[in-house]
PDB file of C-alpha atoms in Angstrom:
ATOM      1  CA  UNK A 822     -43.211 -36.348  10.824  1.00  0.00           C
ATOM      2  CA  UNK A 823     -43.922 -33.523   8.636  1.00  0.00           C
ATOM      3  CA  UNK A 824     -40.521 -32.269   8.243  1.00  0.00           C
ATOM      4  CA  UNK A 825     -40.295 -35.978   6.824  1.00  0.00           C
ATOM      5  CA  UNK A 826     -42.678 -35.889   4.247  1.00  0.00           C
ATOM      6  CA  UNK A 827     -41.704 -32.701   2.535  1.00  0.00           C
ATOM      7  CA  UNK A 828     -38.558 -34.266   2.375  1.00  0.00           C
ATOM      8  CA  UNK A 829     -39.764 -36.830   0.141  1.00  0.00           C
ATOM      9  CA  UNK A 830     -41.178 -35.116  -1.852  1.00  0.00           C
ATOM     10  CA  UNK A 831     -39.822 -34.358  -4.991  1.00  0.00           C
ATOM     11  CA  UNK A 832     -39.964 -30.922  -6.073  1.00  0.00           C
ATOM     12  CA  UNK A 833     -38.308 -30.302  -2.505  1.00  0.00           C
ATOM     13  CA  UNK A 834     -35.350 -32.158  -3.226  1.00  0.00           C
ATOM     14  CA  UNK A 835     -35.256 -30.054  -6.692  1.00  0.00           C
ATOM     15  CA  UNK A 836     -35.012 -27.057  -4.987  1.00  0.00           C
ATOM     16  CA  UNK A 837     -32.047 -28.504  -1.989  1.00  0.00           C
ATOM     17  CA  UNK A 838     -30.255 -29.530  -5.197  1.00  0.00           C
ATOM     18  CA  UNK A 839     -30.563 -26.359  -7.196  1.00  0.00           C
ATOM     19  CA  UNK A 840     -29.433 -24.126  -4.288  1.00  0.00           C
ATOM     20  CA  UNK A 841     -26.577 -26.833  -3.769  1.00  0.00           C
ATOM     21  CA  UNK A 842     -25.537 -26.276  -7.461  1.00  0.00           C
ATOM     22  CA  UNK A 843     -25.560 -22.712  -7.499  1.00  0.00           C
ATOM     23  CA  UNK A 844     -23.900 -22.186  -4.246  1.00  0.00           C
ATOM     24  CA  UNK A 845     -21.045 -24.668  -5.796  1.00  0.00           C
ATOM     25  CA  UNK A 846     -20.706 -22.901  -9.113  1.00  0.00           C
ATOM     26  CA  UNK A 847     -20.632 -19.338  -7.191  1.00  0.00           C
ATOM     27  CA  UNK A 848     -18.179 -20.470  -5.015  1.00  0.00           C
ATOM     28  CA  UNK A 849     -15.918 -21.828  -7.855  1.00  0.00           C
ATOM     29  CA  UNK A 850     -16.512 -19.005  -9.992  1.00  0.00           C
ATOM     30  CA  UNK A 851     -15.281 -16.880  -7.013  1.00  0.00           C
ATOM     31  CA  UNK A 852     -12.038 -19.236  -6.435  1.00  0.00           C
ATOM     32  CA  UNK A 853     -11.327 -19.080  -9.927  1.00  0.00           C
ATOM     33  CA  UNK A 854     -11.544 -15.189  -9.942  1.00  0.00           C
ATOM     34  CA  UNK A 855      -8.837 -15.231  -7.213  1.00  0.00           C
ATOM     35  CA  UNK A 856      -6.484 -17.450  -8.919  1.00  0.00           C
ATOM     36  CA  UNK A 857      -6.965 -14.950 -11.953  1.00  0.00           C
ATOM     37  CA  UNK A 858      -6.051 -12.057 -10.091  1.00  0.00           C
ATOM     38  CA  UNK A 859      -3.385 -13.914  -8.196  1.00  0.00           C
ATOM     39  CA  UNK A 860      -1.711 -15.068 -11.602  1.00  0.00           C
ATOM     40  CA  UNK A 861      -2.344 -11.735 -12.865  1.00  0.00           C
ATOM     41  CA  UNK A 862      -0.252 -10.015 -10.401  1.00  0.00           C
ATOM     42  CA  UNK A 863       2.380 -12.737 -10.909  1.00  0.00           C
ATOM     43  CA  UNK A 864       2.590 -12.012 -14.497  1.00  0.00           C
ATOM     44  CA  UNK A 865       2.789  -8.429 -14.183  1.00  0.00           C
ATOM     45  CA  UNK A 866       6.635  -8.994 -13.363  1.00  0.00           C
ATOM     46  CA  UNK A 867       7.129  -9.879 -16.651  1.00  0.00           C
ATOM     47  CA  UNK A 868      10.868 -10.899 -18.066  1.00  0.00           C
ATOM     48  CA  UNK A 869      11.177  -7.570 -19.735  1.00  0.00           C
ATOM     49  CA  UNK A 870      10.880  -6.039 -15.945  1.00  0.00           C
ATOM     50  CA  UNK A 871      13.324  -8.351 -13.956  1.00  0.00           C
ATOM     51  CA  UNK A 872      12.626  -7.883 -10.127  1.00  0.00           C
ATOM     52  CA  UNK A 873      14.335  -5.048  -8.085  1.00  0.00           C
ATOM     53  CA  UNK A 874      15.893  -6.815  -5.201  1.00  0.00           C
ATOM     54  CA  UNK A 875      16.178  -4.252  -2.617  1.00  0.00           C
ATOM     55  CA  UNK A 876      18.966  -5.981  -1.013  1.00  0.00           C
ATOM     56  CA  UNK A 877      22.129  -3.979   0.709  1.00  0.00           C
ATOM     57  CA  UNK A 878      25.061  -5.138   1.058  1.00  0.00           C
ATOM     58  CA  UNK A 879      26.942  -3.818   3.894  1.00  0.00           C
ATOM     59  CA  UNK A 880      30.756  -4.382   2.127  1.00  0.00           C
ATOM     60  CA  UNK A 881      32.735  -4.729   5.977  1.00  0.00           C
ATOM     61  CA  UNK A 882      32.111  -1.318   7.474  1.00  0.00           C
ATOM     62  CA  UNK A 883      30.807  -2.744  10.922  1.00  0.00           C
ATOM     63  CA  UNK A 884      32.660   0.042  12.751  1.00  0.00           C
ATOM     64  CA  UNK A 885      30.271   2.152  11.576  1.00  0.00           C
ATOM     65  CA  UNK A 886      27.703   3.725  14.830  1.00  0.00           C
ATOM     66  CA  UNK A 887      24.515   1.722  14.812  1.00  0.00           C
ATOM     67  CA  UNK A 888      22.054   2.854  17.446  1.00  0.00           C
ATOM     68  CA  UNK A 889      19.801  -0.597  17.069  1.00  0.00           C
ATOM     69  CA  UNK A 890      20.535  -3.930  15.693  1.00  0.00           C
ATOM     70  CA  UNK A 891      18.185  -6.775  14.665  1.00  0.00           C
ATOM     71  CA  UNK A 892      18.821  -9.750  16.054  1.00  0.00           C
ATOM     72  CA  UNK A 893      18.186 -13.549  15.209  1.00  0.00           C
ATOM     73  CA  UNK A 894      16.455 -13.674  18.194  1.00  0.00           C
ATOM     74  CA  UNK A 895      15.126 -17.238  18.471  1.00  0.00           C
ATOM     75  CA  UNK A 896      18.488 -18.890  19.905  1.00  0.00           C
ATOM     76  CA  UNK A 897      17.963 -20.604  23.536  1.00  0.00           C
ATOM     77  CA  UNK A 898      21.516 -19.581  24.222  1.00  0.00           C
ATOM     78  CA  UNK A 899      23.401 -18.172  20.962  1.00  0.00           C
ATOM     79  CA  UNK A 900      22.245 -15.066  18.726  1.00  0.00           C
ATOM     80  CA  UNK A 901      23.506 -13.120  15.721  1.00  0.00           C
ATOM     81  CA  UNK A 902      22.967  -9.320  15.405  1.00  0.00           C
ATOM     82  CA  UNK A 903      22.427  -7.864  11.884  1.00  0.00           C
ATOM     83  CA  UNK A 904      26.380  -6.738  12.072  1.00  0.00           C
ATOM     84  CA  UNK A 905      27.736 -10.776  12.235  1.00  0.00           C
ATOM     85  CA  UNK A 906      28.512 -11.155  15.374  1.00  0.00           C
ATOM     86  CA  UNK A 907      27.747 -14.018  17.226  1.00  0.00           C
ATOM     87  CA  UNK A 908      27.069 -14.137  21.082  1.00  0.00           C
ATOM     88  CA  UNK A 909      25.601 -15.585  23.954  1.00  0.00           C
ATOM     89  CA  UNK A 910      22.103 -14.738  24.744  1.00  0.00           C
ATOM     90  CA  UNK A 911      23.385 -12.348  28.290  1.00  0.00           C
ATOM     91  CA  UNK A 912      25.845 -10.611  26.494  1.00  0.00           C
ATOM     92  CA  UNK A 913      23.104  -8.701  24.097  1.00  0.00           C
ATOM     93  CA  UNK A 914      22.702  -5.131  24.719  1.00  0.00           C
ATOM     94  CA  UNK A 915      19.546  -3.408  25.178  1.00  0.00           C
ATOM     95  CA  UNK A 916      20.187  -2.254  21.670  1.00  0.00           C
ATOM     96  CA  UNK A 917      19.660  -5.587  20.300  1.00  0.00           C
ATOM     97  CA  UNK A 918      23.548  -5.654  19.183  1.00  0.00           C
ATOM     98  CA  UNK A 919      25.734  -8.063  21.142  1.00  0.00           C
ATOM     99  CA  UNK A 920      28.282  -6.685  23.140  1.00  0.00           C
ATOM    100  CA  UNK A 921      31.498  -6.857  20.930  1.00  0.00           C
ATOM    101  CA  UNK A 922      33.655  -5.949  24.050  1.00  0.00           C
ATOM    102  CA  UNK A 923      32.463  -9.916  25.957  1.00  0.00           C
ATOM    103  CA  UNK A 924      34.723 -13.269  25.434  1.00  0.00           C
ATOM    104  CA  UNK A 925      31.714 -14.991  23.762  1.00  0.00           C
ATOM    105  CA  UNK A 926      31.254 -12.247  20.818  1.00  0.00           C
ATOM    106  CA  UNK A 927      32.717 -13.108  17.529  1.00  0.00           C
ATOM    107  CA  UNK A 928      32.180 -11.870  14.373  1.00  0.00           C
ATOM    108  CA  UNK A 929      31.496 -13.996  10.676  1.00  0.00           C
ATOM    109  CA  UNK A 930      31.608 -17.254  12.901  1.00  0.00           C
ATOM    110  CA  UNK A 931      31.871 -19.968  10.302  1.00  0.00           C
ATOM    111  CA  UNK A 932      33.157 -22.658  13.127  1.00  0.00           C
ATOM    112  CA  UNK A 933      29.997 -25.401  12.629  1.00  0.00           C
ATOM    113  CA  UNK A 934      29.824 -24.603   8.228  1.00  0.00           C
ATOM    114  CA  UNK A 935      31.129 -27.218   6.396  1.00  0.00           C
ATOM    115  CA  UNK A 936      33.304 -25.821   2.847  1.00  0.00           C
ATOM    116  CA  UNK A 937      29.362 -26.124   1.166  1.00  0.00           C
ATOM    117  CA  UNK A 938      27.575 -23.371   2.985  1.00  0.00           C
ATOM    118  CA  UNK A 939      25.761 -25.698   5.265  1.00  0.00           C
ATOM    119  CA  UNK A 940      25.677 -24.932   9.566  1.00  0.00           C
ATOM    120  CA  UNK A 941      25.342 -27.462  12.027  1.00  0.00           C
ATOM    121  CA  UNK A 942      23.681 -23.943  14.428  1.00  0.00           C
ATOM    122  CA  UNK A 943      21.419 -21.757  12.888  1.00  0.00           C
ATOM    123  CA  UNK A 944      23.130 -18.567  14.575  1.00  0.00           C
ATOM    124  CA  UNK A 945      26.765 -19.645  13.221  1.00  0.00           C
ATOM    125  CA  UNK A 946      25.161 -19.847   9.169  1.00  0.00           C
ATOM    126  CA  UNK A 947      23.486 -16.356   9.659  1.00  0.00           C
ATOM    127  CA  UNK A 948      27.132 -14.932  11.091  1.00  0.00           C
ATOM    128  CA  UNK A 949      28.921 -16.627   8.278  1.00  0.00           C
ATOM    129  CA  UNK A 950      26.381 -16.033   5.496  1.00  0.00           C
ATOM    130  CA  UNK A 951      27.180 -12.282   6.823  1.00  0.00           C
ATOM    131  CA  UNK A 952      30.620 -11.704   5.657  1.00  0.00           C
ATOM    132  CA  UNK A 953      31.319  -9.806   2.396  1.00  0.00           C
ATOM    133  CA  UNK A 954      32.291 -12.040   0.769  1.00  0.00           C
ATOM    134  CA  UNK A 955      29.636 -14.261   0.545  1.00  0.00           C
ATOM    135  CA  UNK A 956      28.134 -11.329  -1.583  1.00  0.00           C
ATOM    136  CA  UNK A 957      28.708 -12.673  -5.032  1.00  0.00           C
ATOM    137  CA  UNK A 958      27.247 -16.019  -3.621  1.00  0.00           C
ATOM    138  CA  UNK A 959      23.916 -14.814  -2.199  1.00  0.00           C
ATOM    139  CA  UNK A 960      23.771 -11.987  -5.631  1.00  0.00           C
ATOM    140  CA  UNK A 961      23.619 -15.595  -7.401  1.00  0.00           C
ATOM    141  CA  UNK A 962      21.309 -17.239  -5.160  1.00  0.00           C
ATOM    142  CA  UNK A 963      18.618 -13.837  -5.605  1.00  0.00           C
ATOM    143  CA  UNK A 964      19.379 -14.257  -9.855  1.00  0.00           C
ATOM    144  CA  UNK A 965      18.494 -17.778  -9.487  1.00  0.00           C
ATOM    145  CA  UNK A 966      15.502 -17.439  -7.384  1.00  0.00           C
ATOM    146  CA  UNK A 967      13.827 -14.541  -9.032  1.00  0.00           C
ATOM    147  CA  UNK A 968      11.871 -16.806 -11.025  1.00  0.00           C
ATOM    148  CA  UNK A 969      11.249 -19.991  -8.831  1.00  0.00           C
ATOM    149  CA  UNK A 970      10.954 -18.471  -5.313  1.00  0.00           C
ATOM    150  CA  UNK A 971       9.621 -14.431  -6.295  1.00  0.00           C
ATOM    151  CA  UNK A 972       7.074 -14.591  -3.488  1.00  0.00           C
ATOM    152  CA  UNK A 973       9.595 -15.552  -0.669  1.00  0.00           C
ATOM    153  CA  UNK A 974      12.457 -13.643  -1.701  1.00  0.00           C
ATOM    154  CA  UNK A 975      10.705 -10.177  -2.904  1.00  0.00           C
ATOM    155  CA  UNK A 976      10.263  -9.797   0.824  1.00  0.00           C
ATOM    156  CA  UNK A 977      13.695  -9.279   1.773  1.00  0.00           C
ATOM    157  CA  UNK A 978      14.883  -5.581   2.534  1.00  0.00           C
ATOM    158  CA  UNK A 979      18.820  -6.101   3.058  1.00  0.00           C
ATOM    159  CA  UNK A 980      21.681  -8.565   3.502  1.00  0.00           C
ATOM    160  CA  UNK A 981      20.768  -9.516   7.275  1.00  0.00           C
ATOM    161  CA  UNK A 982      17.357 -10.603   6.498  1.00  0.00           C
ATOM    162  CA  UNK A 983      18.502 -12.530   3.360  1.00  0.00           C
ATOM    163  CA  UNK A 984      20.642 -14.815   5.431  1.00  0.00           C
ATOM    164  CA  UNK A 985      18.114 -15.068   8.003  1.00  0.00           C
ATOM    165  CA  UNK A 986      15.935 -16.597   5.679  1.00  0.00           C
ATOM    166  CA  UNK A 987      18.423 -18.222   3.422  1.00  0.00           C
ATOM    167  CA  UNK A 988      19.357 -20.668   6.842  1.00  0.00           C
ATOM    168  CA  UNK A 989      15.560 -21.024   7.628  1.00  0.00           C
ATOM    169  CA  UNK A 990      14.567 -21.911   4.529  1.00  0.00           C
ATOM    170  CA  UNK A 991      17.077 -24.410   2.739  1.00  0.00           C
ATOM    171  CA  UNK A 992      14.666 -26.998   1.058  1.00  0.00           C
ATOM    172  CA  UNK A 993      18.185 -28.559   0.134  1.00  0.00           C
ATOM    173  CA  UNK A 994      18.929 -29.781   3.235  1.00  0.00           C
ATOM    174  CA  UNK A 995      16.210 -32.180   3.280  1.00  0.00           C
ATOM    175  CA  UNK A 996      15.460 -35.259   1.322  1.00  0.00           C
ATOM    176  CA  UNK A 997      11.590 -36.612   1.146  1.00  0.00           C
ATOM    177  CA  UNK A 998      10.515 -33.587   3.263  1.00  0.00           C
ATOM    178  CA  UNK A 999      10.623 -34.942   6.463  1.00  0.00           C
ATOM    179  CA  UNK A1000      14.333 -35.785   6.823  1.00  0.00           C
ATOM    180  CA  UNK A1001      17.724 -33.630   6.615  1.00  0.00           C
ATOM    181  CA  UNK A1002      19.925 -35.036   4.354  1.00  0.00           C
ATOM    182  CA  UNK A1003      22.473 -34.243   7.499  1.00  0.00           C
ATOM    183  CA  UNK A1004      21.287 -33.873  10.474  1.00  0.00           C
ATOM    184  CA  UNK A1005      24.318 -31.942  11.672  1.00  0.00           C
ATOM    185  CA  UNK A1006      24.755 -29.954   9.026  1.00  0.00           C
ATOM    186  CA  UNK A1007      21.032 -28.435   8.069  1.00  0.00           C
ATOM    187  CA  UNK A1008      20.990 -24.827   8.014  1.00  0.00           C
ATOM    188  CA  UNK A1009      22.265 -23.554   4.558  1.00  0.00           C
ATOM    189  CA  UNK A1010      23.079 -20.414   3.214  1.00  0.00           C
ATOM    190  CA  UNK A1011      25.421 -22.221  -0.013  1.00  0.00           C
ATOM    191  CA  UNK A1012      24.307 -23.193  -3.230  1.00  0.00           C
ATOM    192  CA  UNK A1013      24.895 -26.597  -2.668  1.00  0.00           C
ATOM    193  CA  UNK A1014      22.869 -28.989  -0.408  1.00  0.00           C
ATOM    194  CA  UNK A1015      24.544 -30.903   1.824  1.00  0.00           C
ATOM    195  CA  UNK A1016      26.260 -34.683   0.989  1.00  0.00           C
ATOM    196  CA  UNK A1017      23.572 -37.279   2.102  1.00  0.00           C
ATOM    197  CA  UNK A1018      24.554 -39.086   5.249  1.00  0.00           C
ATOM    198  CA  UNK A1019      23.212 -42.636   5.760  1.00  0.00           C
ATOM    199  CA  UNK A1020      20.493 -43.215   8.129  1.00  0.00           C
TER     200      UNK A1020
END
């Protein structure tokens, strides 16, 4: 009853509504400092400084010795190690490299890519996306992106990683974001998407 009647009165509801108002303008203020910054550190890149990709190409040397591999590692049944090679999910070493010596291994499997860079299996675009000479393709793709995708991209240390992400992350392969243009072809690595199949 009392709680009521303070709340009616007037210079009560002053106050609620001032300490409404300044928490809202502190809180924007605050937002507004961290899209500053954020922008800031955007625009520190400048064009005169044109991003360092720290990408490696490994030019075809995959008899070199490699004590561990990275692997794609999210295949039920298929997986790529960082050298290309494709195999099935028991024939991966404790390394993390398949086993190039098993019938399932292959290397710079391109068996599921149609001629435009696109993969009906994920494993298959990262094994093809692999092979050297894809390299003037992806050195494209990074020129390209520097400006549009800096954020994404910038976090990529070599070659593997690049096509990792590059088969993830095709927004080409889908048309009104929430359907592939072809749904047996959706994992891209090539520059462009893939033909639009009817529904």
């Amino acid at each position: 009853m009392v709680f009521r009647r303070l709340l009616r009165k007037r210079w009560v509801l002053g106050v609620v509504f001032g300490l409404s108002l300044i928490y809202f303008l502190t809180s924007t203020l605050k937002q507004e400092e961290r899209t500053i910054r954020d922008r800031t550190l955007l625009e520190a890149r400048d064009s005169d400084h044109p991003i360092q990709w720290k990408v490696k190409f490994i030019l075809g040397n995959s008899s070199r010795q490699i004590s561990q591999c990275r692997n794609s590692i999210q295949g039920k049944s298929l997986l790529t190690d960082e050298l290309g090679y494709v195999c099935e999910r028991k024939d991966l070493l404790v390394n993390g490299c398949c086993n190039v010596n098993a019938p399932s291994s292959s290397q710079y499997v391109c068996k599921s890519c149609l001629a435009n860079g696109c993969c009906s299996i994920y494993e298959f675009c990262v094994s093809c996306c692999l092979q050297p000479d894809k390299q003037p393709l992806l050195e494209r793709f990074l020129n390209r992106a520097a400006e549009g995708f800096q954020n994404l991209f910038t976090a990529v240390e070599d070659h593997f990683e690049l096509c990792l992400a590059k088969c993830r992350t095709s927004s080409l392969s889908v048309q009104h974001e929430n359907t592939y243009r072809n749904p047996q072809a959706k994992y891209c690595y090539g520059e462009s998407p893939p033909e639009l199949q009817p529904i």
